[in-house]
PDB file of C-alpha atoms in Angstrom:
ATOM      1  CA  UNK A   1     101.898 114.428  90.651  1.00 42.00           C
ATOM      2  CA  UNK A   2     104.754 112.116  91.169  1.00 45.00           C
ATOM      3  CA  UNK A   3     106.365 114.231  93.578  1.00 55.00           C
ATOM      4  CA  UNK A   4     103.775 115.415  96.141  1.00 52.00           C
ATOM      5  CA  UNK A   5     103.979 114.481  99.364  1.00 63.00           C
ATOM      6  CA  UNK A   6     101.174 111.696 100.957  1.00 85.00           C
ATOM      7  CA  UNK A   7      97.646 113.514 101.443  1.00 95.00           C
ATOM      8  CA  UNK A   8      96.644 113.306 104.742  1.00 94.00           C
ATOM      9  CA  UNK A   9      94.121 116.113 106.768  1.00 96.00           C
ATOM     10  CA  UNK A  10      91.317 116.108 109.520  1.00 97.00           C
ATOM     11  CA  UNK A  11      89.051 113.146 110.205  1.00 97.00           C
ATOM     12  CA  UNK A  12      85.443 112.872 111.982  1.00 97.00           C
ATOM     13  CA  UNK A  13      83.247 109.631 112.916  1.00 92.00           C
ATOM     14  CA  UNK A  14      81.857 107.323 113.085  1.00 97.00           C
ATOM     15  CA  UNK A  15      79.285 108.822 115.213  1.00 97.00           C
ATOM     16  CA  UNK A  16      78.120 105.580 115.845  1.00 96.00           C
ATOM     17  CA  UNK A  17      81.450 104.886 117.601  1.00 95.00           C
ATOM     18  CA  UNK A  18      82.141 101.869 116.372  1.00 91.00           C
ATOM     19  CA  UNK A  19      84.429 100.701 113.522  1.00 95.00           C
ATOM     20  CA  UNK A  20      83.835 102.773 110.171  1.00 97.00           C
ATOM     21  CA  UNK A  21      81.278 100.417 107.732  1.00 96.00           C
ATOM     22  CA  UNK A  22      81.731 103.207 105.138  1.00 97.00           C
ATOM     23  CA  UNK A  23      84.010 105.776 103.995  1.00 98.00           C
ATOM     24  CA  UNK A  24      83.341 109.536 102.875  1.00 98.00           C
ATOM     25  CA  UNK A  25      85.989 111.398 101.684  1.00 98.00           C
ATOM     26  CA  UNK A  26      85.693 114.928 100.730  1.00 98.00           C
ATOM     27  CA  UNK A  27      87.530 117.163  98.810  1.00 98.00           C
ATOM     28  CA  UNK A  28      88.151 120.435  99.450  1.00 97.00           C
ATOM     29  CA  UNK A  29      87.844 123.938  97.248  1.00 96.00           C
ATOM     30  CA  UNK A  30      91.042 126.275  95.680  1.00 95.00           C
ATOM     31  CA  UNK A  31      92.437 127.881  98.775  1.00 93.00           C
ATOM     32  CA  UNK A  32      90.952 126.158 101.565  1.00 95.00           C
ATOM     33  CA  UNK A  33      91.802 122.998 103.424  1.00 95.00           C
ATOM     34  CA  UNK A  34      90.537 119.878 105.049  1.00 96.00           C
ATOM     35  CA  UNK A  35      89.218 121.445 108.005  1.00 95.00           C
ATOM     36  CA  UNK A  36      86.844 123.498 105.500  1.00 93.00           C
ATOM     37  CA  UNK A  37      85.177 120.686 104.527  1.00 95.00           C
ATOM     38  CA  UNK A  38      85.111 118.455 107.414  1.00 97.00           C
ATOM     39  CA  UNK A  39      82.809 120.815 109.516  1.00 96.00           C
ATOM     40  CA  UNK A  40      80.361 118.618 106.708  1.00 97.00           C
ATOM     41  CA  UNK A  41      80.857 115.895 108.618  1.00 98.00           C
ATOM     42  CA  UNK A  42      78.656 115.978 112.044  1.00 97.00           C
ATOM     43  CA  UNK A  43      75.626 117.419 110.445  1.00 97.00           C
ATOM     44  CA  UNK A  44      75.715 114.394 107.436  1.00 98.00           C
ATOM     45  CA  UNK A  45      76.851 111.674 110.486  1.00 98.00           C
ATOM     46  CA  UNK A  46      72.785 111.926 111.184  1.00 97.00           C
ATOM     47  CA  UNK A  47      72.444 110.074 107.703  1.00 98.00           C
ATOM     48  CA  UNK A  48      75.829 107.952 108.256  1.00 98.00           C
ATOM     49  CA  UNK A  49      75.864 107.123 111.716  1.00 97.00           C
ATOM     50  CA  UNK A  50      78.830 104.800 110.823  1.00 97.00           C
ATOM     51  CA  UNK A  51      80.995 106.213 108.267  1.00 98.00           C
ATOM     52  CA  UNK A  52      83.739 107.827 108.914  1.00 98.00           C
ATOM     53  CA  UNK A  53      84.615 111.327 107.055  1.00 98.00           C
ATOM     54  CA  UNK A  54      88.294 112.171 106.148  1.00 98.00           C
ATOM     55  CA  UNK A  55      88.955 115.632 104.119  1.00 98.00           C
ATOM     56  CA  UNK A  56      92.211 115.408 103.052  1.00 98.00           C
ATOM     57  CA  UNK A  57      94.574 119.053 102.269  1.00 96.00           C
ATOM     58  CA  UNK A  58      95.447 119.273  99.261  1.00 95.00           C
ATOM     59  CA  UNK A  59      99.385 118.780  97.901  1.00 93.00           C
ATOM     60  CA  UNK A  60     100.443 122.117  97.021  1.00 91.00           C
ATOM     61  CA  UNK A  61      99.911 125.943  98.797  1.00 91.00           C
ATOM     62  CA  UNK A  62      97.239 128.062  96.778  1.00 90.00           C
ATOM     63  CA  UNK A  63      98.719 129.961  94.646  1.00 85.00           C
ATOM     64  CA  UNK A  64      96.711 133.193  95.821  1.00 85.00           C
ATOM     65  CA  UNK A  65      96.288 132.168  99.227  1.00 82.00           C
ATOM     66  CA  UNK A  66      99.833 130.831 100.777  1.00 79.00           C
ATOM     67  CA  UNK A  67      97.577 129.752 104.054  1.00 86.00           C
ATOM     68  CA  UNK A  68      95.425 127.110 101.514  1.00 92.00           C
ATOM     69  CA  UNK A  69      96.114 124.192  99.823  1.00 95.00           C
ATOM     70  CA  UNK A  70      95.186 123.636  96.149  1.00 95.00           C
ATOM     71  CA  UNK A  71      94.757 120.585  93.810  1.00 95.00           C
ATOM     72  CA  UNK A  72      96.560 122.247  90.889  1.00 94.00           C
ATOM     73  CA  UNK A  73      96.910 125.603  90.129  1.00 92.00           C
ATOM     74  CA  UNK A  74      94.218 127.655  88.358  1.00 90.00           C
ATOM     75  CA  UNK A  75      96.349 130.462  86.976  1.00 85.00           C
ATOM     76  CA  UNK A  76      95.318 129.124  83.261  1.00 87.00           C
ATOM     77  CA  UNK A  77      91.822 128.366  83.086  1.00 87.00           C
ATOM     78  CA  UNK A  78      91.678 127.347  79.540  1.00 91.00           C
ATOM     79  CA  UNK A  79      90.622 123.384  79.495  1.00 90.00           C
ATOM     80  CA  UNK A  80      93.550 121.753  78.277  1.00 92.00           C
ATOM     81  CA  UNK A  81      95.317 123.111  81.492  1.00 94.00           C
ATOM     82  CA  UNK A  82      92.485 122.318  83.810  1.00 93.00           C
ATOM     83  CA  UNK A  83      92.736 118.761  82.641  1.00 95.00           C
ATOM     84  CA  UNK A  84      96.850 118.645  82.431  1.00 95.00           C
ATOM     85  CA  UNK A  85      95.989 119.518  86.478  1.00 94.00           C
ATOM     86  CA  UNK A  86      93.617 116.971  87.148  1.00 95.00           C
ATOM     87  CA  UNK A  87      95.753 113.935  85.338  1.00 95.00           C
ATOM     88  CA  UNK A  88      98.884 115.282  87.658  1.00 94.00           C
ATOM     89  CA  UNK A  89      97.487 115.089  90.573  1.00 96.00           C
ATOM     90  CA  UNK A  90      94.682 112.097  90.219  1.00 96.00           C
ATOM     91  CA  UNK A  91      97.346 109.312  91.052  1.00 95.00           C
ATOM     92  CA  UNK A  92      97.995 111.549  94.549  1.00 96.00           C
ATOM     93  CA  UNK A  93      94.243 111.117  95.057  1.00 97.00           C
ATOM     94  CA  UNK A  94      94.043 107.615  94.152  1.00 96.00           C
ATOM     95  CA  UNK A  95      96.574 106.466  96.271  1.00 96.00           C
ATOM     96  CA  UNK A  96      95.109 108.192  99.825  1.00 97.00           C
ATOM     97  CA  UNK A  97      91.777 106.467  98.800  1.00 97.00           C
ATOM     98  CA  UNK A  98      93.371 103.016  98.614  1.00 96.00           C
ATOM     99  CA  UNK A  99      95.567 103.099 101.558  1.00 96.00           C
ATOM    100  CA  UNK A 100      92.454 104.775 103.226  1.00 97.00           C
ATOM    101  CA  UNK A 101      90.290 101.580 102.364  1.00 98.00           C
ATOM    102  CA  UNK A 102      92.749  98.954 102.707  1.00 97.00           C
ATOM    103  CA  UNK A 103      93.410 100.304 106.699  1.00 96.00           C
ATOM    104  CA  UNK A 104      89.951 100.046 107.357  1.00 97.00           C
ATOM    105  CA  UNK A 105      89.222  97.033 105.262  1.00 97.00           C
ATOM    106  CA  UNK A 106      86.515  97.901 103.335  1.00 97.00           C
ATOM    107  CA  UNK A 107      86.388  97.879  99.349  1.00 96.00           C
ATOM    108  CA  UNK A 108      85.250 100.433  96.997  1.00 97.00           C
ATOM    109  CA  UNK A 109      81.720  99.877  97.672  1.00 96.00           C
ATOM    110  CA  UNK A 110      81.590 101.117 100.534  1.00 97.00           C
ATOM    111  CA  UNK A 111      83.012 104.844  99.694  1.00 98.00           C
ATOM    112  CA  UNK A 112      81.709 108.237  98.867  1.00 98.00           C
ATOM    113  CA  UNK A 113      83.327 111.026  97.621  1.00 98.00           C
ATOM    114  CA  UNK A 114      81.897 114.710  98.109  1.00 98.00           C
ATOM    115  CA  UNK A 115      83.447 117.795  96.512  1.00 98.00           C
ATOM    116  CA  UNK A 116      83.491 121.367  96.265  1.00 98.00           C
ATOM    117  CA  UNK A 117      84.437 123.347  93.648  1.00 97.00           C
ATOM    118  CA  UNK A 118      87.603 122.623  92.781  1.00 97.00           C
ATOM    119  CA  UNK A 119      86.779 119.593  95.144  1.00 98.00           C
ATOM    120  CA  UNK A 120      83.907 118.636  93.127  1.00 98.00           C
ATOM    121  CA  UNK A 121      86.286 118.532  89.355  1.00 97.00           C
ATOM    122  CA  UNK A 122      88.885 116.221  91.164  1.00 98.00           C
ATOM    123  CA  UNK A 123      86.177 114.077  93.149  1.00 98.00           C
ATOM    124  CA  UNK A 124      84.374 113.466  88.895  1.00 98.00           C
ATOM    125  CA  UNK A 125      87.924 112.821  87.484  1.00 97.00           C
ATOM    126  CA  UNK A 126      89.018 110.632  90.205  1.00 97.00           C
ATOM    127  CA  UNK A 127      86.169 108.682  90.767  1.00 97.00           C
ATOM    128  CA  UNK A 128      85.082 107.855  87.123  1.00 97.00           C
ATOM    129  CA  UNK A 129      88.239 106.770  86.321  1.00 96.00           C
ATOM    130  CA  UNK A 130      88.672 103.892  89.348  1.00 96.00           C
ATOM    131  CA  UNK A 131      88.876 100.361  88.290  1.00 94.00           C
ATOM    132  CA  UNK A 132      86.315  99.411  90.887  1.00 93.00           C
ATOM    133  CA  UNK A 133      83.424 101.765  91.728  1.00 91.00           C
ATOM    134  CA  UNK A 134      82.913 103.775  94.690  1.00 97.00           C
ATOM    135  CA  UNK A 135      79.269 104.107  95.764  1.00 97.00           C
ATOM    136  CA  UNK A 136      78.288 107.374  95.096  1.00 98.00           C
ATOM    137  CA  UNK A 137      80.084 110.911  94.482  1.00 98.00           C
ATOM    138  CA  UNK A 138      77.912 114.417  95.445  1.00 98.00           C
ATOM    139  CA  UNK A 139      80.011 117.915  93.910  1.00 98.00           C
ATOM    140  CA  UNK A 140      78.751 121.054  95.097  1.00 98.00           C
ATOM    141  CA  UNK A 141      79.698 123.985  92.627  1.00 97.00           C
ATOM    142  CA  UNK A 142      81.855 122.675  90.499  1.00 96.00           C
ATOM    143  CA  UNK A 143      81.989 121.473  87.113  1.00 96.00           C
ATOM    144  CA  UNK A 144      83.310 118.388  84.917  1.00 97.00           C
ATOM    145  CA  UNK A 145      87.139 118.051  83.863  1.00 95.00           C
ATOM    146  CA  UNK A 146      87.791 115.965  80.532  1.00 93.00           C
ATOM    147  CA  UNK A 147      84.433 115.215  79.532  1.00 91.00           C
ATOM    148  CA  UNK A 148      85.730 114.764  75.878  1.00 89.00           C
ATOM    149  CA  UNK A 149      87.127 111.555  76.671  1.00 91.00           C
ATOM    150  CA  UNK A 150      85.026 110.581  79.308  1.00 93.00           C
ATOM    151  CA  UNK A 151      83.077 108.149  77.241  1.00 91.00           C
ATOM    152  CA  UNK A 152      86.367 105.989  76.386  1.00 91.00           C
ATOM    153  CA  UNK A 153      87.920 106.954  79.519  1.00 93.00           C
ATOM    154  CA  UNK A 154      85.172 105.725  82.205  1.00 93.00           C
ATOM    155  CA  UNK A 155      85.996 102.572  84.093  1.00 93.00           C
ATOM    156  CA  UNK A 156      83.120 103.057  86.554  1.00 95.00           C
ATOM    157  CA  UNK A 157      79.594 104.738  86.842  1.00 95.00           C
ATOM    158  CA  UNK A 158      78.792 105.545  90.355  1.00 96.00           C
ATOM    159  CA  UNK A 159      75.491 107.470  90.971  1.00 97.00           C
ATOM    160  CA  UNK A 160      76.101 111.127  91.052  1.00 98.00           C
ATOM    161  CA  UNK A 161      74.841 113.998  92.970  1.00 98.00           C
ATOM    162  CA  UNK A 162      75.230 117.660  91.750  1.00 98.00           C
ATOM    163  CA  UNK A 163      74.287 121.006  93.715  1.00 98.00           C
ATOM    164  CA  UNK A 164      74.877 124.223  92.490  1.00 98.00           C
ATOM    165  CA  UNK A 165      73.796 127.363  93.860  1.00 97.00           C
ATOM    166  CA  UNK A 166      71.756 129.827  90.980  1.00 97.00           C
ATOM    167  CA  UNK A 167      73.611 132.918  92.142  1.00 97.00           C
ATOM    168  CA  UNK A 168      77.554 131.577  92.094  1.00 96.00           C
ATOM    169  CA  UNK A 169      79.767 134.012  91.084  1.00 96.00           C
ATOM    170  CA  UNK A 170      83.017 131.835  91.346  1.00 95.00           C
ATOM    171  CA  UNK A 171      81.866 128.735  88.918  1.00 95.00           C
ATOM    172  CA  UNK A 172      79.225 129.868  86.942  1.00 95.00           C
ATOM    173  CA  UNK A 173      75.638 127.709  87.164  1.00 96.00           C
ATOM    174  CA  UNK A 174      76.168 127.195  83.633  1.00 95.00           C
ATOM    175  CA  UNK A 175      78.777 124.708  83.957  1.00 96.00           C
ATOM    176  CA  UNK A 176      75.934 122.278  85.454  1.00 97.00           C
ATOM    177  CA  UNK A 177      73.997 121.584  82.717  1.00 97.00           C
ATOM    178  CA  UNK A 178      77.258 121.078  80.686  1.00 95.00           C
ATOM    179  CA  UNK A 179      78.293 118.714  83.402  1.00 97.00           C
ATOM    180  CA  UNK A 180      74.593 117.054  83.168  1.00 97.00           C
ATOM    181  CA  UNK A 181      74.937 116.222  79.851  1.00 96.00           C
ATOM    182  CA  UNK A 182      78.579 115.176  79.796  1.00 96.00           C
ATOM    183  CA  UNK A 183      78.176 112.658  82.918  1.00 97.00           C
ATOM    184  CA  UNK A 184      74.695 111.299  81.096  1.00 96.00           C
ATOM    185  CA  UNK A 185      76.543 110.768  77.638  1.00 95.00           C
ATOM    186  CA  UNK A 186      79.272 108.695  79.160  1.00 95.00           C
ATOM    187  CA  UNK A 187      76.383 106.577  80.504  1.00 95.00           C
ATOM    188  CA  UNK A 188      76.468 107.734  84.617  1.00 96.00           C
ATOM    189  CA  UNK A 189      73.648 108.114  86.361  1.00 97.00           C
ATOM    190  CA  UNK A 190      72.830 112.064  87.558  1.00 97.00           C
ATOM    191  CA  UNK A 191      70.712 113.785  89.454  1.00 98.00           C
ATOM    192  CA  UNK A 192      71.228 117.697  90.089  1.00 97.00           C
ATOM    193  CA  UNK A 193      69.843 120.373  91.875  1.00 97.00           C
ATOM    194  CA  UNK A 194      69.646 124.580  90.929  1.00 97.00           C
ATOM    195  CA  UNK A 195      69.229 126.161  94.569  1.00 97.00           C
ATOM    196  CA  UNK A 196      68.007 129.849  94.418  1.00 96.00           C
ATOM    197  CA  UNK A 197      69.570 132.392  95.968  1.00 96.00           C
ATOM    198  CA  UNK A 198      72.403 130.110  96.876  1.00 96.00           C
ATOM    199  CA  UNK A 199      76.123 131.696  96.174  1.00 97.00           C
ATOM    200  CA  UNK A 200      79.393 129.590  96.208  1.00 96.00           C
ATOM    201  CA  UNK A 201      78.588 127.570  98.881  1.00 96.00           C
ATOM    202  CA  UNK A 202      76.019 124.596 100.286  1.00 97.00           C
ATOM    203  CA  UNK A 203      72.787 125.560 102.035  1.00 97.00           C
ATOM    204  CA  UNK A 204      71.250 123.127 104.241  1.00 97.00           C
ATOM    205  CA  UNK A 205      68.767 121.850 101.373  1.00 97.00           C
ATOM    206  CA  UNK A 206      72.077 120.601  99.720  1.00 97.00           C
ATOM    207  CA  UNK A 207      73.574 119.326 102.812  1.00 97.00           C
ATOM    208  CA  UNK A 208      70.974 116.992 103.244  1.00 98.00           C
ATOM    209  CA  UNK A 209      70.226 116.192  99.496  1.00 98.00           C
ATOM    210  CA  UNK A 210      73.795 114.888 100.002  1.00 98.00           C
ATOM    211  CA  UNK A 211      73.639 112.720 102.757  1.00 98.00           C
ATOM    212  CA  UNK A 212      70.605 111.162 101.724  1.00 98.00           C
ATOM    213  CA  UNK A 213      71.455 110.712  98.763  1.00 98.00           C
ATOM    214  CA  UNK A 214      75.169 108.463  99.674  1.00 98.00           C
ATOM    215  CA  UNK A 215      73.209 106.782 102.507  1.00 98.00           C
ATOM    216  CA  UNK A 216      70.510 105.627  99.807  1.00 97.00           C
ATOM    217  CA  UNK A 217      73.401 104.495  97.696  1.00 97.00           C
ATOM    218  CA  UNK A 218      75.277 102.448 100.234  1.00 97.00           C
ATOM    219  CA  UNK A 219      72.343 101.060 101.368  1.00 92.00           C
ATOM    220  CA  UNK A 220      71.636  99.750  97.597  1.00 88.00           C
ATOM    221  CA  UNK A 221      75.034  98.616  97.830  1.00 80.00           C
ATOM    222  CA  UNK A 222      74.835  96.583 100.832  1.00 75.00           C
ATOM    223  CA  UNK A 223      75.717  92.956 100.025  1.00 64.00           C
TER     224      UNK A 223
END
């Protein structure tokens, strides 16, 4: 998305209140905003005393909800278009990540990503597709974008997280075992949890699978 303007939305942390030793970015669902996400960040600062949370809006209004931001439209749901969205706005997301890094001097090692929903496709695309590896990526109720090519495309293999509620009526709990096996086949690491009773949206089980599962993986990434 050549043409979008910089990312840029709330921030929390570190709770430690020192200077940030990691990063967590998260990325919000169609129609919300950064703020919806970033009310993630106190409860998961218990885990990650000092990293600091950013949950960026993103580039474009929703396209059903004028007072939301969207990654790319999802008036055509059909794949191709998914993935047409994804590559156009992937350098957008790129770019915030490296400017976020490089102001805070720390390398990819020392980043997360967390998504949701629509969140959780860009947060797979993006981060499998880095020339350097972040440390970890956790989607909540979403699904993967251009797993076809994912096996030729991958440039790194952080550990991933996936959460999906049994009772979603938005994205479907079948699109996690499809994501399962299209993450494992390109040779990343998963883990993934079904939560019962759990809608479109993340329970506390998930919230904490979450954290604990990115502080694990910066700690196994500590130098």
């Amino acid at each position: 998305m050549p043409d979008s303007p910089a990312l840029d939305g709330p921030g929390f942390g570190p709770a430690s209140g020192g200077a940030p030793r990691q990063l967590v970015v998260l990325l919000h669902g169609w129609g919300a905003d950064g703020n919806d996400l970033i009310g993630l960040a106190p409860p998961m600062s218990r885990f990650l005393p000092d990293a600091e949370f950013l949950s960026p809006n993103g580039p474009e209004p929703c396209d059903a909800n004028p007072m939301g931001r969207q990654w790319f439209p999802l008036s055509d749901m059909s794949p191709d278009e998914m993935l047409r969205g994804a590559k156009g706005v992937a350098p957008a997301i790129d770019a915030y990540l490296d400017a976020a890094l490089a102001e805070r001097n720390l390398g990819d090692d020392r980043l997360a990503l967390i998504g949701f929903s629509q969140g959780t496709m860009m947060a797979l695309y993006v981060a499998l597709r880095r020339p350097r590896g972040c440390a970890a990526v956790v989607g909540y109720s979403g699904l993967l974008i251009g797993g076809e090519t994912l096996t030729v495309e991958a440039r790194s293999k952080p550990p991933v997280l996936l959460v999906h509620g049994e009772d979603d009526p938005v994205v479907p709990v079948a699109a996690l075992p499809a994501t399962v096996d299209g993450l494992s086949a390109a040779g990343v690491a998963v883990e993934w949890h079904r939560r019962p009773r759990v809608q479109h949206g993340i329970d506390e089980f998930g919230l904490v699978a979450g954290a604990e599962f990115i502080a694990t993986a910066f700690r196994e990434s500590d130098p």
